[in-house]
Structures are given as C-alpha cells and as structure tokens.
Coordinates of C-alpha atoms in Angstrom, one line a residue:
M26 CA 15.1 -158.0 43.4
T27 CA 18.2 -159.9 42.2
T28 CA 16.7 -163.1 40.8
T29 CA 14.0 -164.2 38.4
G30 CA 11.3 -166.8 38.9
E31 CA 12.4 -169.1 36.1
P32 CA 14.5 -172.2 36.8
R33 CA 17.9 -172.3 35.1
A34 CA 20.0 -175.0 33.5
R35 CA 23.2 -176.1 35.1
G36 CA 26.0 -173.6 34.3
A37 CA 23.6 -171.0 33.0
R38 CA 23.2 -167.5 34.4
V39 CA 20.3 -165.1 34.1
E40 CA 20.2 -161.4 33.8
Q41 CA 19.4 -159.8 37.1
P42 CA 17.7 -157.8 38.2
S43 CA 15.1 -156.9 35.6
A44 CA 16.0 -153.7 33.7
M45 CA 12.3 -152.7 33.8
A46 CA 12.6 -152.6 37.6
L47 CA 15.0 -149.6 37.3
T48 CA 13.6 -146.1 37.3
S49 CA 14.6 -143.7 34.6
R50 CA 16.7 -141.7 37.1
R51 CA 18.5 -144.8 38.2
K52 CA 19.3 -145.8 34.6
K53 CA 20.8 -142.4 34.1
L54 CA 22.9 -142.8 37.2
V55 CA 24.1 -146.2 35.9
L56 CA 25.1 -144.6 32.6
G57 CA 26.9 -141.8 34.4
I58 CA 28.8 -144.2 36.6
C59 CA 29.9 -146.2 33.6
C60 CA 30.9 -143.1 31.6
V61 CA 33.0 -141.7 34.6
S62 CA 34.7 -145.1 35.0
L63 CA 35.5 -145.2 31.3
F64 CA 36.6 -141.5 31.3
M65 CA 39.1 -142.2 34.1
N66 CA 40.6 -145.1 32.0
Y67 CA 40.9 -143.1 28.8
L68 CA 42.1 -140.0 30.6
D69 CA 45.0 -142.0 32.1
S70 CA 46.5 -142.4 28.6
T71 CA 46.0 -138.9 27.3
I72 CA 47.0 -137.1 30.5
L73 CA 50.3 -139.1 30.7
N74 CA 51.8 -138.0 27.4
V75 CA 52.3 -134.4 28.4
A76 CA 54.2 -135.6 31.6
L77 CA 56.7 -137.7 29.6
P78 CA 59.4 -135.0 29.4
A79 CA 59.1 -134.3 33.1
L80 CA 59.4 -138.0 33.8
Q81 CA 62.5 -138.2 31.6
K82 CA 64.2 -135.4 33.6
V83 CA 63.2 -136.7 37.0
F84 CA 64.1 -140.4 36.4
H85 CA 66.8 -139.8 33.8
A86 CA 64.8 -142.2 31.7
D87 CA 66.0 -143.3 28.3
E88 CA 63.8 -143.7 25.2
A89 CA 63.0 -147.3 25.9
Q90 CA 61.8 -146.6 29.4
L91 CA 59.6 -143.8 28.2
Q92 CA 58.0 -146.2 25.7
W93 CA 57.5 -148.9 28.4
I94 CA 55.9 -146.3 30.7
V95 CA 53.2 -145.8 28.0
D96 CA 53.1 -149.3 26.5
S97 CA 53.1 -151.3 29.7
F98 CA 49.5 -150.1 30.5
L99 CA 48.4 -150.5 26.9
L100 CA 49.9 -154.0 26.5
V101 CA 48.1 -155.3 29.6
L102 CA 44.9 -153.6 28.5
T103 CA 45.2 -155.3 25.1
C104 CA 46.0 -158.8 26.4
F105 CA 43.2 -159.1 28.9
L106 CA 40.4 -157.0 27.3
I107 CA 38.4 -160.0 25.9
L108 CA 39.1 -162.1 28.9
A109 CA 37.7 -159.4 31.2
G110 CA 34.5 -159.2 29.2
T111 CA 34.1 -163.0 29.5
L112 CA 34.7 -163.0 33.2
A113 CA 32.2 -160.1 33.6
D114 CA 29.5 -162.1 31.9
R115 CA 30.3 -165.2 34.1
L116 CA 31.0 -163.7 37.5
G117 CA 28.9 -160.6 37.4
R118 CA 29.4 -157.3 35.6
R119 CA 29.1 -155.0 38.6
S120 CA 31.6 -157.2 40.6
V121 CA 34.2 -157.1 37.8
L122 CA 33.6 -153.3 37.3
V123 CA 34.2 -152.7 41.0
T124 CA 37.2 -154.9 41.0
G125 CA 38.6 -153.0 38.0
L126 CA 38.1 -149.7 39.7
A127 CA 39.8 -150.9 42.9
V128 CA 42.8 -152.4 41.0
F129 CA 43.1 -149.3 38.8
T130 CA 43.0 -147.0 41.9
I131 CA 45.6 -149.0 43.7
G132 CA 47.8 -149.0 40.6
S133 CA 47.4 -145.2 40.4
I134 CA 48.6 -144.9 44.0
G135 CA 51.6 -147.1 43.1
C136 CA 52.3 -144.8 40.1
S137 CA 52.2 -141.7 42.3
L138 CA 54.7 -143.2 44.8
S139 CA 57.1 -144.5 42.2
G140 CA 60.8 -143.6 42.8
S141 CA 62.2 -144.8 39.5
A142 CA 61.2 -145.4 35.9
D143 CA 61.2 -149.2 36.5
E144 CA 58.9 -148.8 39.5
L145 CA 56.5 -146.7 37.5
I146 CA 56.4 -149.3 34.7
V147 CA 55.5 -152.0 37.2
A148 CA 52.7 -149.8 38.7
R149 CA 51.4 -149.1 35.2
V150 CA 51.1 -152.8 34.6
F151 CA 49.0 -153.2 37.7
A152 CA 46.8 -150.2 36.7
G153 CA 46.4 -151.8 33.3
L154 CA 44.9 -154.9 34.9
G155 CA 42.2 -152.7 36.4
G156 CA 41.8 -150.7 33.2
C157 CA 41.1 -153.8 31.0
M158 CA 38.0 -154.6 33.2
L159 CA 36.4 -151.1 32.7
V160 CA 36.0 -151.0 28.9
P161 CA 34.0 -154.2 28.2
T162 CA 32.2 -154.2 31.5
T163 CA 30.7 -150.7 31.2
L164 CA 29.4 -151.4 27.8
S165 CA 27.8 -154.7 28.9
I166 CA 26.1 -152.9 31.9
I167 CA 24.7 -150.3 29.6
R168 CA 23.3 -152.9 27.2
N169 CA 21.7 -154.7 30.1
T170 CA 20.3 -151.5 31.6
F171 CA 18.7 -149.9 28.5
T172 CA 16.3 -152.4 26.9
E173 CA 14.5 -150.0 24.5
R174 CA 16.3 -149.7 21.2
A175 CA 16.2 -145.9 21.0
D176 CA 17.3 -145.5 24.7
L177 CA 20.2 -148.0 24.1
A178 CA 21.3 -146.1 21.0
R179 CA 21.4 -142.8 22.9
A180 CA 23.2 -144.4 25.8
I181 CA 25.9 -146.0 23.6
G182 CA 26.3 -142.6 21.9
V183 CA 27.0 -141.0 25.2
W184 CA 29.4 -143.8 26.2
S185 CA 31.2 -143.6 22.8
G186 CA 31.7 -139.8 23.2
V187 CA 33.6 -140.3 26.5
Y188 CA 36.8 -141.0 24.5
G189 CA 36.6 -137.6 22.7
V190 CA 36.0 -135.8 25.9
A191 CA 39.0 -137.5 27.5
C192 CA 41.1 -136.6 24.5
A193 CA 40.2 -133.0 24.8
C194 CA 40.6 -132.7 28.6
G195 CA 43.7 -134.9 29.0
P196 CA 46.5 -132.6 27.6
I197 CA 45.1 -129.5 29.2
L198 CA 44.5 -131.0 32.6
G199 CA 47.8 -132.9 32.5
G200 CA 49.8 -129.9 31.5
F201 CA 48.2 -127.8 34.2
L202 CA 48.9 -130.4 36.9
V203 CA 52.5 -131.0 35.8
D204 CA 53.3 -127.3 35.7
T205 CA 51.6 -126.5 39.0
T206 CA 52.0 -129.5 41.3
G207 CA 54.3 -131.9 39.6
W208 CA 54.0 -135.1 37.6
R209 CA 52.7 -137.2 40.5
S210 CA 49.5 -135.3 40.6
I211 CA 48.4 -136.8 37.2
F212 CA 48.0 -140.1 39.1
Y213 CA 46.5 -138.5 42.3
V214 CA 43.4 -137.4 40.4
N215 CA 42.4 -141.1 39.8
I216 CA 42.3 -141.9 43.5
P217 CA 39.2 -140.0 44.6
V218 CA 37.4 -140.7 41.3
G219 CA 38.0 -144.4 41.7
L220 CA 36.8 -144.5 45.3
V221 CA 33.7 -142.5 44.5
G222 CA 33.1 -144.8 41.5
I223 CA 33.3 -147.9 43.7
Y224 CA 30.8 -146.5 46.2
F225 CA 28.2 -145.5 43.5
A226 CA 28.7 -148.7 41.6
F227 CA 27.8 -150.8 44.7
R228 CA 24.9 -148.5 45.5
Y229 CA 23.2 -148.0 42.1
I230 CA 24.3 -150.6 39.6
P231 CA 22.4 -153.9 39.9
E232 CA 24.4 -157.1 39.5
S233 CA 23.9 -159.0 36.2
T234 CA 25.4 -162.0 34.4
A235 CA 25.0 -163.4 30.9
T236 CA 22.3 -165.9 30.0
R237 CA 25.1 -168.0 28.5
A238 CA 28.6 -166.8 29.1
R239 CA 31.5 -167.8 26.8
R240 CA 34.1 -170.2 28.0
V241 CA 37.5 -168.9 29.1
D242 CA 40.0 -169.9 26.3
V243 CA 43.1 -170.4 28.5
P244 CA 45.5 -171.6 25.7
G245 CA 44.5 -168.7 23.5
Q246 CA 44.9 -166.2 26.4
L247 CA 48.4 -167.4 27.1
F248 CA 49.4 -167.3 23.5
I249 CA 48.2 -163.8 22.9
I250 CA 50.1 -162.6 26.0
A251 CA 53.3 -164.2 24.8
I252 CA 52.9 -163.0 21.2
L253 CA 52.2 -159.4 22.0
F254 CA 54.8 -159.1 24.8
T255 CA 57.5 -160.7 22.6
L256 CA 56.7 -158.4 19.6
V257 CA 56.6 -155.2 21.6
L258 CA 59.7 -156.1 23.6
T259 CA 61.6 -156.8 20.4
I260 CA 60.6 -153.5 18.7
I261 CA 61.2 -151.3 21.8
E262 CA 64.7 -152.8 22.5
A263 CA 65.7 -152.9 18.8
P264 CA 67.5 -149.5 18.8
S265 CA 69.7 -150.6 21.7
Y266 CA 70.6 -154.0 20.3
G267 CA 70.5 -153.0 16.6
W268 CA 67.8 -153.9 14.1
T269 CA 70.1 -156.6 12.5
S270 CA 71.2 -158.1 15.8
T271 CA 70.6 -161.7 17.0
F272 CA 68.2 -160.4 19.7
V273 CA 65.9 -158.7 17.2
A274 CA 66.0 -161.6 14.7
G275 CA 65.3 -164.0 17.5
G276 CA 62.4 -161.9 18.8
F277 CA 60.7 -161.6 15.5
G278 CA 61.3 -165.3 14.8
L279 CA 59.8 -166.3 18.2
T280 CA 56.8 -164.1 17.5
L281 CA 56.2 -166.0 14.3
L282 CA 56.7 -169.4 15.9
L283 CA 54.1 -168.5 18.6
L284 CA 51.7 -167.1 16.0
V285 CA 51.4 -170.4 14.0
P286 CA 50.1 -172.6 16.9
F287 CA 47.9 -169.7 18.1
L288 CA 46.1 -169.5 14.8
Y289 CA 45.7 -173.3 14.7
I290 CA 44.4 -173.6 18.2
E291 CA 42.0 -170.7 17.8
S292 CA 40.6 -172.2 14.5
Q293 CA 40.0 -175.5 16.3
T294 CA 38.5 -174.2 19.5
Q295 CA 34.7 -174.1 19.9
E296 CA 34.7 -170.8 21.6
P297 CA 38.0 -169.2 20.9
L298 CA 39.4 -166.0 22.4
F299 CA 40.0 -164.6 18.9
E300 CA 37.4 -165.6 16.2
I301 CA 39.8 -166.2 13.3
H302 CA 37.0 -167.0 10.8
F303 CA 35.5 -163.6 11.2
F304 CA 38.4 -162.2 9.1
K305 CA 37.1 -164.2 6.1
N306 CA 34.5 -161.4 5.8
P307 CA 36.2 -158.6 3.8
A308 CA 34.2 -155.8 5.5
F309 CA 35.1 -157.0 9.0
A310 CA 38.7 -157.7 8.1
G311 CA 39.0 -154.2 6.5
A312 CA 37.5 -152.4 9.5
N313 CA 39.9 -154.1 11.8
F314 CA 42.9 -153.3 9.6
I315 CA 41.8 -149.7 9.6
A316 CA 41.3 -149.8 13.4
L317 CA 44.9 -151.1 13.8
V318 CA 46.3 -148.5 11.4
T319 CA 44.3 -145.6 13.0
F320 CA 45.6 -146.2 16.5
I321 CA 49.2 -146.9 15.3
L322 CA 49.2 -143.4 13.8
M323 CA 47.3 -141.8 16.7
S324 CA 49.3 -143.2 19.6
G325 CA 52.6 -142.9 17.8
F326 CA 51.9 -139.3 16.9
L327 CA 50.9 -138.3 20.5
F328 CA 54.0 -139.9 22.0
L329 CA 56.4 -138.3 19.6
N330 CA 54.7 -134.9 19.3
T331 CA 54.8 -134.4 23.1
I332 CA 58.6 -134.7 23.1
Y333 CA 58.7 -132.4 20.0
L334 CA 56.6 -129.7 21.6
Q335 CA 58.3 -129.6 25.0
Q336 CA 61.9 -130.6 24.2
V337 CA 62.4 -129.1 20.7
R338 CA 60.0 -126.1 20.8
E339 CA 60.7 -125.7 24.5
L340 CA 57.0 -125.3 25.6
S341 CA 55.8 -126.0 29.1
A342 CA 53.6 -128.9 29.7
L343 CA 50.5 -126.7 29.9
Q344 CA 51.5 -124.8 26.7
A345 CA 52.0 -128.2 24.9
G346 CA 48.5 -129.3 26.1
I347 CA 47.0 -126.1 24.7
F348 CA 48.9 -126.5 21.5
T349 CA 47.4 -129.9 20.8
L350 CA 43.8 -128.6 21.7
P351 CA 42.9 -128.2 17.9
L352 CA 43.7 -131.8 17.4
M353 CA 41.5 -133.0 20.3
I354 CA 38.6 -130.6 19.4
A355 CA 38.6 -131.9 15.8
I356 CA 38.4 -135.5 17.1
T357 CA 35.5 -134.7 19.4
V358 CA 33.6 -132.6 16.8
C359 CA 34.0 -134.9 13.8
A360 CA 33.0 -138.1 15.5
P361 CA 29.3 -137.3 15.8
I362 CA 29.2 -135.6 12.3
S363 CA 30.7 -138.8 10.8
G364 CA 28.1 -140.9 12.6
R365 CA 25.2 -138.9 11.2
Y366 CA 26.7 -138.9 7.7
M367 CA 27.2 -142.7 7.9
S368 CA 23.6 -143.3 9.0
R369 CA 22.4 -141.7 5.8
H370 CA 25.1 -142.6 3.3
G371 CA 26.9 -145.6 4.7
P372 CA 30.4 -146.0 5.9
R373 CA 32.3 -146.0 2.6
M374 CA 33.0 -142.4 2.0
A375 CA 33.5 -141.7 5.7
M376 CA 36.3 -144.2 5.7
V377 CA 37.8 -142.9 2.5
F378 CA 37.6 -139.2 3.5
S379 CA 39.1 -139.9 6.9
S380 CA 42.1 -141.6 5.3
L381 CA 42.6 -138.5 3.1
F382 CA 42.5 -136.2 6.1
V383 CA 45.0 -138.2 8.0
G384 CA 47.2 -138.6 4.9
S385 CA 47.2 -134.9 4.2
A386 CA 48.2 -134.2 7.8
Y387 CA 51.2 -136.5 7.6
V388 CA 52.2 -135.0 4.3
M389 CA 52.2 -131.6 6.0
L390 CA 54.2 -132.9 8.9
L391 CA 56.9 -134.0 6.5
F392 CA 57.7 -130.3 6.0
T393 CA 58.0 -129.4 9.6
H394 CA 61.2 -128.6 11.5
A395 CA 62.2 -127.2 14.9
R396 CA 60.8 -123.7 14.2
T397 CA 57.8 -124.4 12.0
S398 CA 55.1 -121.8 12.4
S399 CA 52.3 -122.4 14.9
L400 CA 49.6 -121.8 12.3
Y401 CA 51.0 -124.4 10.0
L402 CA 51.1 -127.0 12.8
C403 CA 47.6 -126.1 13.9
V404 CA 46.3 -126.8 10.4
A405 CA 48.1 -130.2 10.3
Y406 CA 46.6 -131.0 13.8
V407 CA 43.1 -130.2 12.7
S408 CA 43.4 -132.3 9.6
L409 CA 44.7 -135.2 11.6
G410 CA 42.0 -134.8 14.2
A411 CA 39.3 -134.7 11.6
G412 CA 40.5 -138.0 10.1
L413 CA 40.9 -139.8 13.4
G414 CA 37.6 -138.6 14.7
S415 CA 35.5 -139.3 11.6
V416 CA 36.8 -142.9 11.2
N417 CA 35.9 -144.2 14.7
P418 CA 32.1 -144.5 14.3
T419 CA 32.5 -146.3 11.0
L420 CA 34.8 -149.0 12.5
T421 CA 32.4 -150.2 15.1
H422 CA 29.4 -150.0 12.8
T423 CA 31.1 -151.9 10.0
S424 CA 32.6 -154.6 12.2
V425 CA 29.4 -155.3 14.1
S426 CA 27.0 -155.0 11.2
S427 CA 29.0 -157.4 9.1
M428 CA 28.5 -160.2 11.6
P429 CA 25.3 -162.0 12.8
A430 CA 23.5 -160.4 15.8
E431 CA 24.5 -163.2 18.2
Q432 CA 28.2 -162.5 17.4
G433 CA 28.0 -158.7 17.5
G434 CA 29.5 -158.6 21.0
V435 CA 32.5 -160.7 20.0
A436 CA 33.0 -158.7 16.8
S437 CA 33.0 -155.4 18.8
A438 CA 35.5 -156.9 21.3
I439 CA 37.8 -158.0 18.5
T440 CA 37.7 -154.5 17.0
S441 CA 38.4 -152.9 20.4
T442 CA 41.4 -155.3 20.7
S443 CA 42.6 -154.2 17.3
R444 CA 42.5 -150.6 18.4
Q445 CA 44.5 -151.4 21.6
I446 CA 47.1 -153.5 19.6
G447 CA 47.5 -150.5 17.3
S448 CA 48.0 -148.1 20.3
A449 CA 50.8 -150.4 21.7
L450 CA 52.5 -150.9 18.4
G451 CA 52.3 -147.2 17.5
V452 CA 54.4 -146.2 20.5
A453 CA 56.8 -149.1 20.0
V454 CA 57.3 -149.0 16.2
L455 CA 57.3 -145.3 15.5
G456 CA 59.2 -144.5 18.7
S457 CA 61.9 -147.0 18.0
L458 CA 62.4 -146.0 14.4
V459 CA 62.7 -142.3 15.4
V460 CA 65.3 -143.2 18.1
T461 CA 67.3 -145.2 15.6
S462 CA 67.2 -142.3 13.1
F463 CA 68.1 -139.8 15.8
T464 CA 71.1 -141.7 16.9
A465 CA 72.3 -142.0 13.3
T466 CA 71.7 -138.3 12.6
I467 CA 73.1 -136.6 15.6
S468 CA 76.6 -138.2 15.6
P469 CA 77.9 -136.7 12.3
R470 CA 76.4 -133.3 13.2
L471 CA 78.2 -133.3 16.5
S472 CA 81.5 -134.1 14.8
A473 CA 80.9 -131.4 12.2
A474 CA 80.3 -128.9 15.0
G475 CA 83.8 -129.7 16.3
L476 CA 82.8 -131.3 19.6
S477 CA 85.2 -133.8 21.1
R478 CA 84.8 -137.5 20.4
S479 CA 84.2 -138.3 24.0
L480 CA 81.3 -135.8 24.2
N481 CA 80.0 -137.1 20.9
H482 CA 79.9 -140.6 22.3
Q483 CA 78.3 -139.4 25.6
V484 CA 75.5 -137.5 23.7
T485 CA 74.9 -140.3 21.2
S486 CA 74.6 -142.9 24.0
A487 CA 72.1 -140.6 25.9
G488 CA 69.8 -140.7 22.9
I489 CA 66.8 -138.4 23.2
S490 CA 67.7 -137.8 26.8
S491 CA 70.4 -135.4 25.4
L492 CA 67.5 -133.0 24.6
S493 CA 67.2 -132.2 28.3
S494 CA 70.7 -133.1 29.7
S495 CA 73.5 -130.7 30.7
Y496 CA 76.9 -130.8 29.1
G497 CA 78.7 -127.9 30.7
P498 CA 79.8 -125.1 28.4
A499 CA 78.7 -127.2 25.4
T500 CA 75.1 -127.6 26.6
A501 CA 73.6 -124.9 24.3
A502 CA 75.4 -126.2 21.2
V503 CA 74.5 -129.9 22.0
R504 CA 70.9 -129.0 22.7
S505 CA 70.5 -127.0 19.4
I506 CA 72.0 -129.9 17.4
A507 CA 69.8 -132.5 19.3
Q508 CA 66.6 -130.5 18.7
A509 CA 67.3 -130.2 15.0
S510 CA 68.2 -133.9 14.8
Y511 CA 65.1 -135.0 16.6
S512 CA 62.9 -132.8 14.5
D513 CA 64.4 -134.3 11.3
S514 CA 64.2 -137.8 12.7
L515 CA 60.5 -137.4 13.1
H516 CA 60.2 -137.4 9.3
V517 CA 60.8 -141.2 9.4
A518 CA 57.6 -141.6 11.4
W519 CA 55.7 -139.1 9.2
W520 CA 56.7 -141.1 6.1
I521 CA 55.3 -144.2 7.7
G522 CA 52.1 -142.3 8.4
V523 CA 51.8 -141.3 4.7
C524 CA 52.3 -144.9 3.6
L525 CA 49.9 -146.3 6.1
S526 CA 47.3 -143.7 5.2
F527 CA 47.6 -144.8 1.6
L528 CA 47.0 -148.4 2.6
W529 CA 44.1 -147.3 4.7
F530 CA 42.6 -145.5 1.6
C531 CA 43.0 -148.6 -0.5
V532 CA 41.5 -150.9 2.1
A533 CA 38.6 -148.5 2.7
L534 CA 37.7 -148.6 -1.0
R535 CA 38.0 -152.4 -1.2
A536 CA 36.3 -153.2 2.1
S537 CA 33.4 -150.9 1.5
T538 CA 32.6 -151.8 -2.1
P539 CA 29.1 -153.1 -2.8
S540 CA 30.3 -156.7 -3.1
A541 CA 32.1 -156.5 0.2
L542 CA 29.2 -154.9 1.9
A543 CA 26.6 -157.3 0.5
G544 CA 27.3 -159.8 3.2
S545 CA 27.0 -157.0 5.8
Q546 CA 23.6 -156.0 4.5
M547 CA 22.4 -159.6 4.8
N548 CA 23.8 -159.8 8.3
G549 CA 22.1 -156.5 9.0
D550 CA 18.7 -158.0 8.1
R551 CA 19.5 -160.9 10.4
V552 CA 20.5 -158.4 13.1
E553 CA 17.1 -156.7 12.9
S554 CA 15.2 -160.0 13.1
M555 CA 17.3 -161.2 16.0
R556 CA 16.7 -157.8 17.8
S557 CA 13.0 -158.2 17.3
L558 CA 13.0 -161.7 18.8
S559 CA 15.3 -160.5 21.6
D560 CA 12.9 -157.6 22.4
R561 CA 10.0 -160.0 22.7
L562 CA 11.8 -162.5 24.9
T563 CA 13.2 -159.6 27.1
T564 CA 9.7 -158.2 27.5
T565 CA 8.3 -161.7 28.5
D566 CA 11.2 -162.4 30.9
N567 CA 10.9 -158.9 32.5
S568 CA 7.2 -159.4 33.1
K569 CA 7.8 -162.7 34.8
A570 CA 10.6 -161.1 36.9
T571 CA 8.4 -158.2 37.9
R572 CA 5.6 -160.5 39.0
K573 CA 8.1 -162.6 41.1
I574 CA 9.4 -159.4 42.8
T575 CA 5.9 -158.3 43.5
R576 CA 5.1 -161.6 45.2

C-alpha cells in the first residue's frame, strides 16, 4: 500500500500511497486532521493576545518582554516555514506533520510550566519550531490526497477558512480561560489536541513524498535567520537604547550588510530558499507587498488593542475578547465573499476596496481616546475586519496565478513567508514606536500633576507596566495619567496604519492593472495546460499503483 510498481531514479521519491486507494471517508478524515492541526497553530497566536496583560502582571514583564513573548513564536515560524515544506517533501509529509505536532505539544507544556517571562519566551521558540512544520505540511497532504480539481478546490477552501475560525474563537476562548482558570490554561488546551492529532495522523494519513523534492538551501536558511533576528531584535530593543543610539544604528547596519550577500547568493543558487527573480513580476511583487502590509497592520493592532482594552478601558480578558468579536466575525464573513467576487471580477477591486476599508478603520482610530464609545469602536473594528478578511483570498490567488504551474507551490510559500514576516514586524515596529511615544508623553504629564521627581522617574522607567503597577497613595493619579498617555500614544501606530493603507491602495492599483496582470493571464493558461497534463499523469500512475497493490 505504500509503494508503487515503477522503478525510481536515484534521489527521487514517489507519491505514496495512491490517492485513489483512499476512500471518500478517509479523505475527509485526512482533511479534518490537517485542519485541526492548523487550527491549533493559528489559535495559539490569537488566544495569546488576550492573556498579555495577565502575563505582564504575573511576571512584571516590561514592554520588550511582551513583544518577545509574541514575536519569538512568529519569528521561528517565519524563518523555518519554507525549510519545513522542503523537508516534508523529502522525508515524508506525515512524518514531518507528526514531528511538528509533537514539538508543538512539548513547547506548549513548557509554556504552561514557565516561571518567568524569559522562560516563556524560550518555550515559545520551541513551540514555533513545531508550528512551522504544520502550515506547509498540511497543505501538501491535502494536495496529495484530493486529486480531482473540484474536490481539491473545496478542500483548500475549508483549509483556508481555518484561520478565520481561529480568529473568531481565539479571543473568546482565551478570555474565558484566563478569567476562569488563569493564563496557563491557554497552553493546556494544546496538549490533548496535539496528542489526539498525533494518533489520528499515524492512523489515517498515508505517508507521501514529492516526486522531485527541492534541495535544502543551507546558506540561504542561515542568512534569513540572521537577517530577521537582527532586524526584530533591533526594533524591539530600540526604545530601551534610544532610536539614535549606537546599538540601533549598528543593528540596522548589520541587517543591511547581511541582506546584500543574501540577495547575491539567492540569485546565483539553482534552487534558492527565496526565489528573488519572482519579484520581477509586478503582480507577484505587489501581492507580497500587500501581504506584508496586511499582517503588519493586523498583528500590530491586535497586540496594542489588547492592552488598550484591558489596561486602559479596564475590561476583563473575557470582556476584551467579546469586544473584538465584531472584528473577527468580519474577517471570517468577508473572506469567502471576497473569494466569490474575485472569481467573477478578478482581484483588482477586491484589493482596492480592502485597502479603503482598512484605511477608513485606521482613520477612525485616530479619533479614539481612553473613553471612546463602544459603538464607535465597534464600527472601526468591523471596517478593519472587512478589509483584512477580503484581501486574503486575493493575495494567494494573485501570487500563485502570476507564476507558472510548476512554481506555484514555491510562490505560495513565499507569500506565506511574507505574511509571517509582516506579523513579526507588526508587533515589533508598532509596539516599539508606541512605547517610545508613551515614555515621551507621560513624563511631562506626571510633572504637571505635581508628582515627585523620583516617582516620575519610577513610572517612566516602568513604561507601560505602570498601567497595572501600584504606587501607594498616588496609584489612582498615576494610572489615570498612564491610561490617557497610552491611549494618545496609540495614535502613532494608527497614523502608520493610515500611511501603509494608502501605499497598499496605490500598489493594488498598480499591481492589478491590465498590463501587470497580462503576464498573470499567460501564466494562468500555462497553469491550466500543466494541470491537464498532471491529471493525465496522475491517473496513469494511480492505475499502475492500484494494479500493483492488487497483485
């Protein structure tokens, strides 16, 4: 059942077993296992945000540690995403999926047992190593399982919808768990799901490998780790050292020095980790830029808004989760609507309108303060969710359809990496700029309130931790000033959101013009011809495999 009857060349692997040998029920089980595995990975990010204020109180964490708690997972996920997909094609997709589930589960156990912020960051890194194996591997398994085009389209549609479901469930479930059983429970939930996933993956998912797997680009992998780590470290630590300090200048300089040889090596490698020449296609480059911007704005907003709702508006974790429900529902509802619109009218107007929705939301956020009405915030959240939800289907479609069929998998992996880079940078960049603005804003306000210089220094040094700290008789006054200062400092991030939305709008118009999409249409024709050939070859190979199994 696990091999075909055809001889294979040295170093080549074959798909195994035949997808035709799987019953319809088993294919649905495979899809369910893949979706649950992906859901656990996505839920980890959305469920964590509502627990950040609780983690800040328990561990007395500063703003940089909170950023690292979120970004450590995202950074590892970004760095090893493409490598995990390559290893899955070479070593076996089920094997890599099971390994990812096991590592992720162990990492979740480590997170739940953490006794300090630094221990939690290390455990999140380990969990990220498991998480990076889940995204590309589940998609590859689905593509190998569903051979009929219509079935594959429906399966990928279900797989793609997992993110929206995780977004909707994460804040509510996280808020409920934090309020009822404590922050450790948000990691406990991963343990039984991971163990059950490992059992069902072994039992129902057949092992498969690629006919011709890509080589592992070791130099490219090392460079991308060094570049992203240096960049994120520099940005997160910038408020502590100062944006004009030698540390920050050296960090940005080192990032540029690493980037130059990385681009050269990738352009000369036969099978690079990052296909630089893809970005010569304006539609592909535009889609990846928008993917980067989209997730900068989304992850940065979720990180900052959680602190705003719980520390400034003084909502509980569950109340904060319910408060953001309109945003998550809008993301979930608008994604399929955008997909149907795009299938009839193309991606251009979907990209443009999504930028207008997001831009409008950030303009509304510019007028918010510590006591803004709930209805006003709800309208802003819905507008933001509509934009973020409607753009996602267009990004994958545009990036993949603008490339030849044989490069579609690599194009999709690069776009996924762009999304993850945006997620990591959103927390780092927007979080650090807000912290810098908060520190500069709160000090003169404390002085104007007549508080002592020593208390002023103590509060300013504490940063956003002052939102939940105790200062004796002055606690109420300090907290009121800190809440107003944080709310006003958020406007720096919202202005960046407005500017990035405008750039998104301009790129969407340029990348989706008829001239830019002309190449995409030609490649789309090539995709159809390659699919037709692939279908015929798959049918022949499956027939041979079935006859071999029968013998």
